[in-house]
Short mmCIF file of C-alpha atoms in Angstrom, two decimals:
data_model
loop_
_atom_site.label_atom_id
_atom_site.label_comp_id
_atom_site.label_asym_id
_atom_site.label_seq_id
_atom_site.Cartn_x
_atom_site.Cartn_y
_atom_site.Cartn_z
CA UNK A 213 103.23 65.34 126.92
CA UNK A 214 104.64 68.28 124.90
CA UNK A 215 101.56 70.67 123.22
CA UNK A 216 101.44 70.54 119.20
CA UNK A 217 102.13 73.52 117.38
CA UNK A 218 99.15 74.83 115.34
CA UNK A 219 99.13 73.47 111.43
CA UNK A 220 98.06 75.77 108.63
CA UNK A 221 94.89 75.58 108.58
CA UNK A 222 94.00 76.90 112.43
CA UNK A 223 96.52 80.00 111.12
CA UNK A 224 94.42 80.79 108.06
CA UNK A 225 92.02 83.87 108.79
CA UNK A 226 88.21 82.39 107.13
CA UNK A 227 86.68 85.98 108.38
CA UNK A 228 88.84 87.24 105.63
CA UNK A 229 88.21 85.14 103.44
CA UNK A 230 83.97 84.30 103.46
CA UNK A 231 83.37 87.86 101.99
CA UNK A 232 86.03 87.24 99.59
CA UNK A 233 83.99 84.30 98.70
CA UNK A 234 81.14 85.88 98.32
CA UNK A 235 81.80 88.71 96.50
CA UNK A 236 83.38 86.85 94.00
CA UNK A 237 80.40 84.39 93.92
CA UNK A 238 78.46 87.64 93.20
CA UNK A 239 80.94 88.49 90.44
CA UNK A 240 80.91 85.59 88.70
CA UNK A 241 76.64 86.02 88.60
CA UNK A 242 76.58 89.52 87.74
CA UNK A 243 79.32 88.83 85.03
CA UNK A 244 76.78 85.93 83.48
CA UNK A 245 73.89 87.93 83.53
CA UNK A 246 75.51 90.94 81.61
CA UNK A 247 77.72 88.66 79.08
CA UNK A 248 74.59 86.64 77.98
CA UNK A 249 72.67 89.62 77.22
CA UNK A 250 74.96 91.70 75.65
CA UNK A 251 77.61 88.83 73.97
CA UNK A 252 75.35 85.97 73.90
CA UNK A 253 77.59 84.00 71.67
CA UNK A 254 80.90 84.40 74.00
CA UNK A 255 79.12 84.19 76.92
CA UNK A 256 80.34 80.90 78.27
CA UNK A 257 83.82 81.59 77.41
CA UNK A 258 83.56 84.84 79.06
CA UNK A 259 82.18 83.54 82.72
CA UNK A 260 84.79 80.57 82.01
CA UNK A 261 87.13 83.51 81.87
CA UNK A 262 86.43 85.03 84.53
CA UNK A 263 86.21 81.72 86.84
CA UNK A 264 90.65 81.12 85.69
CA UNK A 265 91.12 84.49 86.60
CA UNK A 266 89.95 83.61 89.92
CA UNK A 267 91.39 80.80 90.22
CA UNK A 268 94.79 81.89 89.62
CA UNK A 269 94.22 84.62 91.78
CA UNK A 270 93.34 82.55 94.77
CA UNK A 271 96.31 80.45 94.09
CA UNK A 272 98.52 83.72 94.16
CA UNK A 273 97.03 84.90 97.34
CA UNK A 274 97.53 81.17 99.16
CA UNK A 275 101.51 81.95 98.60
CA UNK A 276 101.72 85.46 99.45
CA UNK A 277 99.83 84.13 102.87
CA UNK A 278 102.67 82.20 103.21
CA UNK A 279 105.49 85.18 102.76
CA UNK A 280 107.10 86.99 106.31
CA UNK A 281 108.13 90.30 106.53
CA UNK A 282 111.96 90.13 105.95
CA UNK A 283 110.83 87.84 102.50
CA UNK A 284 108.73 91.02 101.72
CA UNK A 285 110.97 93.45 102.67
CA UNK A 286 113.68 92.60 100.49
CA UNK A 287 111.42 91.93 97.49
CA UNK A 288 109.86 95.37 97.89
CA UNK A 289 112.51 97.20 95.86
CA UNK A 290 112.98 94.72 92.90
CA UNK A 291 108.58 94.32 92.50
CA UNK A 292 108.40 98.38 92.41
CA UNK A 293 110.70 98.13 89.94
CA UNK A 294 109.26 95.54 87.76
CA UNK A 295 106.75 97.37 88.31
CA UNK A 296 107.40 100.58 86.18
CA UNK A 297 109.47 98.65 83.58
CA UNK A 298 105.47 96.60 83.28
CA UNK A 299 103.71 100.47 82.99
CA UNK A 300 105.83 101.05 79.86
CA UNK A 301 104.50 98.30 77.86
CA UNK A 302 101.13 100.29 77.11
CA UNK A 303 102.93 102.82 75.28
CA UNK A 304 104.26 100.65 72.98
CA UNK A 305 101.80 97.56 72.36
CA UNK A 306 97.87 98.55 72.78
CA UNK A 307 94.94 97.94 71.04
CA UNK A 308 93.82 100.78 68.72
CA UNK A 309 90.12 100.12 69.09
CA UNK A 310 90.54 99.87 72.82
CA UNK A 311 92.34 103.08 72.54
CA UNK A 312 89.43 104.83 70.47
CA UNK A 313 86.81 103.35 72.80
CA UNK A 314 88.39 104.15 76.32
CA UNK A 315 90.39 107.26 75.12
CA UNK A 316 93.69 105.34 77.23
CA UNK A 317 96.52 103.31 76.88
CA UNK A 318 96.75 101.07 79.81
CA UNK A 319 96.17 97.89 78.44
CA UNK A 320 99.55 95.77 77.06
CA UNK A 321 97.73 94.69 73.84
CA UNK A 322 98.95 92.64 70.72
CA UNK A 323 96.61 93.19 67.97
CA UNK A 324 93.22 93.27 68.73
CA UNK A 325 93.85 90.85 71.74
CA UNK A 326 94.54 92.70 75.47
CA UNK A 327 96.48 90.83 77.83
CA UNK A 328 96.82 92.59 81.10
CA UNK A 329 96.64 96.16 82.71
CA UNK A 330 100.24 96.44 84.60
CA UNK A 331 98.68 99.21 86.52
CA UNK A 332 96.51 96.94 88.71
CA UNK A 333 99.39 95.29 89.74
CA UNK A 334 101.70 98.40 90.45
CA UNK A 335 99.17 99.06 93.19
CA UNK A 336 100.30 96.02 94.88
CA UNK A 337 103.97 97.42 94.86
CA UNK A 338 103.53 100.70 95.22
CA UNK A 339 101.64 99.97 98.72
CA UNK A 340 104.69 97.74 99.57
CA UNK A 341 107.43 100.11 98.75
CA UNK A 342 105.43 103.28 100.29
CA UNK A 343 105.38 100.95 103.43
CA UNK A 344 108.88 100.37 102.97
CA UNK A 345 110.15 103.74 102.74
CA UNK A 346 107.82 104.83 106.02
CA UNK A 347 109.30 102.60 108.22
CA UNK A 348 113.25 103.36 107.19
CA UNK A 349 112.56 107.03 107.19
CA UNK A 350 110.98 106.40 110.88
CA UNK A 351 113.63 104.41 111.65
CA UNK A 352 116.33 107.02 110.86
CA UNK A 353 114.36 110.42 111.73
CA UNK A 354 113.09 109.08 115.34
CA UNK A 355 112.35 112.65 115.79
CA UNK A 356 109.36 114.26 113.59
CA UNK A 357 109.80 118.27 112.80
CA UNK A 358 108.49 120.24 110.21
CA UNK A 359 111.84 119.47 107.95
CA UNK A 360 111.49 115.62 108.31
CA UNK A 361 108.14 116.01 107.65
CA UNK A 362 108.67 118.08 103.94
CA UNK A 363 111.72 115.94 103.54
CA UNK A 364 109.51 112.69 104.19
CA UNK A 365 106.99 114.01 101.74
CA UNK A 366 109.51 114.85 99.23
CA UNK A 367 111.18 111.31 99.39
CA UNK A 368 107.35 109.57 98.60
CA UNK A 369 106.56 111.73 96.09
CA UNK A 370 110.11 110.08 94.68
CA UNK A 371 108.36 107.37 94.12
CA UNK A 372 104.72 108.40 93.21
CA UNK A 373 105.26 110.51 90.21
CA UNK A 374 107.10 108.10 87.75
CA UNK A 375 103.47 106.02 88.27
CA UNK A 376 101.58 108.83 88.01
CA UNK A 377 103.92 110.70 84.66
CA UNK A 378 103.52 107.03 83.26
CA UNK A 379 99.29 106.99 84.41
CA UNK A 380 99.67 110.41 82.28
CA UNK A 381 101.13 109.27 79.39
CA UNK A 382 98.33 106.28 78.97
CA UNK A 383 95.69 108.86 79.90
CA UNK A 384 94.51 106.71 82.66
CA UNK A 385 93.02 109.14 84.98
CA UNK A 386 90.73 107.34 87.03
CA UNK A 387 94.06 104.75 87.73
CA UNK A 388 95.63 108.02 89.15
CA UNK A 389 93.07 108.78 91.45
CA UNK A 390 93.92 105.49 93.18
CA UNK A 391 97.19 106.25 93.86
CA UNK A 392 96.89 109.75 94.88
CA UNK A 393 94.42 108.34 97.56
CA UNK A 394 96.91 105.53 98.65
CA UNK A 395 99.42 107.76 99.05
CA UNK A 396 96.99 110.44 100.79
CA UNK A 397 95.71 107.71 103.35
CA UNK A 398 99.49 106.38 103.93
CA UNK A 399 100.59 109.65 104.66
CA UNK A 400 98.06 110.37 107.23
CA UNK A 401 98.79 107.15 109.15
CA UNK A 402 102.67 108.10 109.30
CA UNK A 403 101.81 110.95 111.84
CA UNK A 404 102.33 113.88 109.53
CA UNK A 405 102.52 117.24 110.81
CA UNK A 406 98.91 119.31 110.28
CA UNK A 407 100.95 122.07 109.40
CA UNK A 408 101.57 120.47 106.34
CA UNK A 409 98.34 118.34 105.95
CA UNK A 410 96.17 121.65 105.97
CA UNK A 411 97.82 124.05 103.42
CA UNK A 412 97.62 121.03 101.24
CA UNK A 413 93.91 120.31 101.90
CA UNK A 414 93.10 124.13 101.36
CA UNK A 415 95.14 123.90 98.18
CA UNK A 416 93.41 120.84 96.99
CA UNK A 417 89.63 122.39 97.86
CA UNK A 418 90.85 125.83 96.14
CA UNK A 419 92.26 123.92 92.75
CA UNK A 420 89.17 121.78 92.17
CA UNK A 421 87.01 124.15 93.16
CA UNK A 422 88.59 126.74 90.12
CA UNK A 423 88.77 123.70 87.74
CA UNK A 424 84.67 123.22 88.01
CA UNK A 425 84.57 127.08 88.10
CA UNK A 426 85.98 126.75 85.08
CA UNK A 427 84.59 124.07 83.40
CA UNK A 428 81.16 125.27 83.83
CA UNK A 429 81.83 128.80 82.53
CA UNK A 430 81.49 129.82 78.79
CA UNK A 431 83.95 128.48 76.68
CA UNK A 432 85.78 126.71 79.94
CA UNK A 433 86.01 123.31 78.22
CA UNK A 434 87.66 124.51 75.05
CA UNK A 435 90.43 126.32 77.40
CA UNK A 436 90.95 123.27 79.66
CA UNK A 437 91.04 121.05 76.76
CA UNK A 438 93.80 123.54 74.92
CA UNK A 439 95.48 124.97 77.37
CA UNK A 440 95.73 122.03 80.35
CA UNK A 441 95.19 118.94 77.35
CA UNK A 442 92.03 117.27 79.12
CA UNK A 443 91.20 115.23 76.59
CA UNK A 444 87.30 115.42 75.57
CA UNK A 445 86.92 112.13 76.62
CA UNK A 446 87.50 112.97 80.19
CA UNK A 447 85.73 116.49 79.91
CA UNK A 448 82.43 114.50 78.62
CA UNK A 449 82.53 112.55 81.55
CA UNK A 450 82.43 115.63 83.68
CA UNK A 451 79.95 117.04 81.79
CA UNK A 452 77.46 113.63 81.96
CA UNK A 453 77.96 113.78 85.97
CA UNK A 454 76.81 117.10 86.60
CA UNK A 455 74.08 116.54 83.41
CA UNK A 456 73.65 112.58 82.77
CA UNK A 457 70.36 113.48 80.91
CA UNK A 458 71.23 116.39 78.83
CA UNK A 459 72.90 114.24 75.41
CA UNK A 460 71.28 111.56 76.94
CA UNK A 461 71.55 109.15 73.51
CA UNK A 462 75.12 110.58 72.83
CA UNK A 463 78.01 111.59 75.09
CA UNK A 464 76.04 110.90 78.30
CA UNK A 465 74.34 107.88 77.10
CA UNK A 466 76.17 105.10 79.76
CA UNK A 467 75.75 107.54 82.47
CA UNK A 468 71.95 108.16 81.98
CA UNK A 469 71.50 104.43 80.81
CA UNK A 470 73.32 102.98 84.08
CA UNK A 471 70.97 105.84 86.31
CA UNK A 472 67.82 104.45 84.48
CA UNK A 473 69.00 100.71 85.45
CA UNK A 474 69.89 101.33 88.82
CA UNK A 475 66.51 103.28 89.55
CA UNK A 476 64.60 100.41 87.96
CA UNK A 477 65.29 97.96 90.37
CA UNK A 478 63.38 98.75 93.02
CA UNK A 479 63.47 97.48 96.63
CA UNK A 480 63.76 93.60 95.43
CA UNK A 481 65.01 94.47 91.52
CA UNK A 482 63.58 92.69 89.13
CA UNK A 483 64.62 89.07 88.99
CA UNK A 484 67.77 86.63 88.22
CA UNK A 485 68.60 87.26 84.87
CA UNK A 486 66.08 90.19 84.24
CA UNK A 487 67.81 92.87 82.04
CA UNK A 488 65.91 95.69 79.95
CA UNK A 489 68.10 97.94 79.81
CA UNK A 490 71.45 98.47 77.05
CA UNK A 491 74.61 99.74 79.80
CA UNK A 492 77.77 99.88 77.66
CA UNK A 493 80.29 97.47 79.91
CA UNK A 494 78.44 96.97 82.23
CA UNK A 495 80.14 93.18 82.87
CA UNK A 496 83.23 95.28 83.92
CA UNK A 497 83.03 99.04 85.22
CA UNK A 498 79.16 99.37 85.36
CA UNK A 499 78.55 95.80 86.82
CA UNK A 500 76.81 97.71 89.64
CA UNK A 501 73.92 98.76 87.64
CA UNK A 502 73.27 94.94 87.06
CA UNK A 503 73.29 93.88 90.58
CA UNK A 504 70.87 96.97 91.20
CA UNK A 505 68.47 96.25 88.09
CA UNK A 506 67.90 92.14 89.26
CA UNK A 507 68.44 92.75 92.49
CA UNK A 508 67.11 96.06 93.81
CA UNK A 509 68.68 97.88 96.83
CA UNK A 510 68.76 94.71 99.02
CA UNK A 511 71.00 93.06 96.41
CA UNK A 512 73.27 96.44 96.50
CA UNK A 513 72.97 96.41 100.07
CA UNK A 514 74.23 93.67 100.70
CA UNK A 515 77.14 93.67 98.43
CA UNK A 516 78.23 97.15 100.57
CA UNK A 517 77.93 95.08 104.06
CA UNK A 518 80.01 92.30 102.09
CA UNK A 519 82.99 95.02 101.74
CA UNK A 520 82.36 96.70 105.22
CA UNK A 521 82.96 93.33 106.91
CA UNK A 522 85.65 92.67 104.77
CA UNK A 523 87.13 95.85 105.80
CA UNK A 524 86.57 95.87 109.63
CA UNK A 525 88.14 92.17 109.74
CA UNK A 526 91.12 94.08 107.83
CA UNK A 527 91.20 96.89 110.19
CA UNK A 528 91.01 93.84 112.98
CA UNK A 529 93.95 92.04 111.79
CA UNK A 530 96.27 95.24 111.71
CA UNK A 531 95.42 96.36 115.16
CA UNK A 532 96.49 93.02 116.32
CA UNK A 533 99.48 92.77 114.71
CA UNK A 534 102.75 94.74 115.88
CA UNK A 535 104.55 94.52 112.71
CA UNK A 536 104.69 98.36 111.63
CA UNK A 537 105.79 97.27 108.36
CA UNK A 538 102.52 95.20 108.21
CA UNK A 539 100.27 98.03 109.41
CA UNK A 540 101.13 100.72 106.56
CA UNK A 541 100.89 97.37 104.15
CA UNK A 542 97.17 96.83 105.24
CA UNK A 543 96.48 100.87 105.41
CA UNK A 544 97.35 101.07 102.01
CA UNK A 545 94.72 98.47 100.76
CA UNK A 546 92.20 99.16 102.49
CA UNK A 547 92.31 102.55 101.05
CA UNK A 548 92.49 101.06 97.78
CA UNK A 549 89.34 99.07 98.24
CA UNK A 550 87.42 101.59 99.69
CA UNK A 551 87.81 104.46 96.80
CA UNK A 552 87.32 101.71 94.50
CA UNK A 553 84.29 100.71 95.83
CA UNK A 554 83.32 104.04 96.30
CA UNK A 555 83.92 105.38 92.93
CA UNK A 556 82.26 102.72 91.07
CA UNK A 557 79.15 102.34 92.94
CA UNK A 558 78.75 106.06 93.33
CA UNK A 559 79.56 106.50 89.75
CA UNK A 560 76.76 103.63 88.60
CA UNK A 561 74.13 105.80 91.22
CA UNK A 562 75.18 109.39 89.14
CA UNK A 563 77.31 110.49 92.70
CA UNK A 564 80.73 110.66 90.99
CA UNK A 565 81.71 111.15 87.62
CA UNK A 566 83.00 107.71 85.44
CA UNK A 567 86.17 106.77 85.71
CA UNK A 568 86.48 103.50 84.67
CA UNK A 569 87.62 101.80 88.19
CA UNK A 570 86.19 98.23 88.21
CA UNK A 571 84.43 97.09 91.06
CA UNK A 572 87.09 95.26 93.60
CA UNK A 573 86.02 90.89 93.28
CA UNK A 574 83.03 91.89 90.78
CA UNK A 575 84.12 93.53 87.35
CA UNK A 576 85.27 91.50 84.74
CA UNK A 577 89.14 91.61 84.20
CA UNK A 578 91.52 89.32 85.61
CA UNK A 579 94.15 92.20 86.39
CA UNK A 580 91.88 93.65 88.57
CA UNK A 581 90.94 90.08 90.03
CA UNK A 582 94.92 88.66 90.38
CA UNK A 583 95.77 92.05 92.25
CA UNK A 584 92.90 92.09 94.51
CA UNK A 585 93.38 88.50 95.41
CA UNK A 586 97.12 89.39 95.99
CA UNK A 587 96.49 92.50 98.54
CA UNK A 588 93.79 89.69 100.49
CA UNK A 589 97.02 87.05 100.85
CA UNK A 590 99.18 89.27 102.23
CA UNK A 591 96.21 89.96 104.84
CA UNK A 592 96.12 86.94 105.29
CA UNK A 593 100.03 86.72 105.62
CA UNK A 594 99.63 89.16 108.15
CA UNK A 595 97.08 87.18 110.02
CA UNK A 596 99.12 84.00 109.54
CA UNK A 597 102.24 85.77 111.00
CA UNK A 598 100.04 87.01 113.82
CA UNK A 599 99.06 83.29 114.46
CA UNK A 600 102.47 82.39 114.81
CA UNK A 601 103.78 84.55 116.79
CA UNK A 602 100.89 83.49 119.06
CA UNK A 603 101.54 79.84 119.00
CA UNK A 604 105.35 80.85 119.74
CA UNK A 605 104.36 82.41 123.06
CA UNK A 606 102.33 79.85 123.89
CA UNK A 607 105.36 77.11 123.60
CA UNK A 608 107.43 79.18 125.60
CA UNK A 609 104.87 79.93 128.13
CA UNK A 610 104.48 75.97 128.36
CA UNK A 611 108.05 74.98 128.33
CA UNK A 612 108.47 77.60 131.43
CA UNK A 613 105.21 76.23 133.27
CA UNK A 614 107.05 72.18 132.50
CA UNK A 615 110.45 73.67 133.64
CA UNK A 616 109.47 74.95 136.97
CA UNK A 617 107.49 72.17 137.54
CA UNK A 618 110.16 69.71 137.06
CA UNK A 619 112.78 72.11 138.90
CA UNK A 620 109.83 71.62 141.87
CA UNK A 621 109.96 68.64 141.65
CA UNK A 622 113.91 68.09 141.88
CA UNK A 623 114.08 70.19 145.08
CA UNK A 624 111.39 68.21 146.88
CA UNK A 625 113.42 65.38 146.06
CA UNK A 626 116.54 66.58 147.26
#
């Protein structure tokens, strides 16, 4: 009797996806508890919101699990370039409140209504193409020197600073950060030469070391904010990290407020629902500081062991696929996620300055969401692929095992 292939449910990865679940579940709480607080009279419309966001999400992420590498590999091109032609749109149709409030114009707006943040979604691509452009430059400079390796730099930068000129022009600096530590983690993987990894490190220490040299000297802010253009937005964002209590009701209000809330918690926090404290958006960027105020450090806690697991079952997958293509893929989200995670949370605690990076499966915004959910189905596509080329071997193994048996058979006959 001939063995049955595996159907698609034995090929879908639930280790990925039960701390997907859960942080979302989480989310959707956290998102509820700050909304009917602090918008009491949208506050069902918002968590309804929220919920469609997720649900289209998941529905994106069941067909990307379905999607092969040659399908991806010849979208690649075409979704990096939809990509940019999206991260114009901000420049010409935003919000001026949003604008006034956030200091940035990364949200496609009409009116007073914002629609999406085309960034979130360039993350997805750029990963894809910066995977795509490892693998043929591999393929065609089989041998690594330090030429290929400045020539190989030169060639991704090709493709990182339109995203990050565009990031510029919507003064979106926090989004930047992302993508310079995609690229950085990508890079790294690809087998780079130290000789080119350490100048740059030194360089990087020696330039943010002078910019905080600067910025805390006399009259530093006034020359970075004429001579480099910081805008004052950013620079009071600097300046409420390294003092959150020092214009504590003015330009370091959310900082010290989100400190206050986070502290207040406790071991346990306070209770389901619990809130005392005023944190300006907290539903989306600060959403940490209400999982810390109702539920303490065990309630933080356990949201960090939620995206630890996520990430070792990540790390899991890749080793276990041997689909190159696949590997830089997974790299690159996984970085994502982790300076995400670490950004927000360690901007909520006062570790990192704000930079307005939502909380991966938590914050409020369905870009965020849809793109996150996205970058989990093609783990799982990668997982699914892996299954299938398992159940592959396995058929051959067993047709081999029925045709010597039968062959056997014949000769004993003979």
């Amino acid at each position: 009797m001939p063995r049955k292939s595996g159907n698609v449910e034995s090929r879908i990865d639930y280790t990925v996806i039960l701390p997907v679940f859960f942080l979302l579940l989480i989310g959707l709480v956290s998102i509820y508890i700050a909304v009917t607080h602090d918008y009491p009279d949208r506050a069902t419309s918002l968590v309804i919101q929220q919920g469609l966001w997720m649900f289209v999400g998941i529905g994106f992420a069941f067909v990307v699990m379905f999607f092969n590498t040659r399908f991806l590999w010849r979208i690649t091109p075409y979704l990096y370039g939809l990509g940019l032609a999206l991260m114009v749109l901000p420049l010409l149709f935003y919000s001026q409140s949003l604008v006034g409030l956030t200091g940035a114009k990364n949200w496609v707006a009409i009116g007073s209504q914002t629609l999406f943040q085309p960034s979130e979604f360039m993350k997805i691509a750029y990963i894809l193409l910066l995977s795509f452009q490892i693998i043929r430059f591999q393929e065609k400079h089989k041998e690594a020197t330090l030429r290929t390796d400045f020539l190989f730099i030169l060639q991704l930068l090709a493709t990182t600073l339109p995203v990050l000129f565009l990031l510029f022009l919507q003064k979106d600096l926090g989004t930047s950060l992302v993508f310079v530590v995609i690229f950085l983690g990508m890079v790294l993987l690809s087998g780079i030469s130290w000789k080119v990894i350490l100048p740059t490190v030194i360089t990087a220490v020696v330039l943010t070391g002078g910019f905080m040299l600067i910025f805390i000297s006399e009259g530093g802010k006034g020359f970075l904010h004429n001579s480099l253009g910081i805008s004052t937005y950013q620079l009071n964002r600097i300046s409420a990290w390294l003092d959150p209590f020092e214009n504590a009701q003015t330009t370091t209000y959310q900082q010290a407020q989100s400190l206050i809330a986070v502290g207040s918690g406790g071991l346990w926090g306070q209770g389901f629902n619990v809130t005392n404290l005023m944190v300006p958006v907290r539903e989306s960027d600060m959403i940490f500081t209400v999982i810390a105020e109702d539920f303490g450090f065990a309630g933080g806690l356990l949201v960090i062991s939620l995206y630890l697991l996520l990430i070792y079952r990540m790390i899991r997958i890749t080793i276990q696929s041997n689909n190159r293509f696949y590997t830089f893929i997974s790299t690159g989200f996984i970085m994502m996620i982790l300076f995400h995670v670490f950004e927000n949370i360690g901007a909520a605690t006062g570790i990192l300055p704000l930079t307005g990076i939502p909380l991966p499966f938590i914050s409020q915004g369905g870009s965020s969401i849809i793109s996150n959910l996205i970058g989990v189905g093609l783990v799982l596509s990668m997982s699914y692929q892996n299954s299938l080329v398992k159940e592959r071997l396995q058929e051959r193994r067993y047709r081999r095992r029925r045709f010597i048996i039968e062959k056997s058979k014949e000769n004993e006959e003979a």
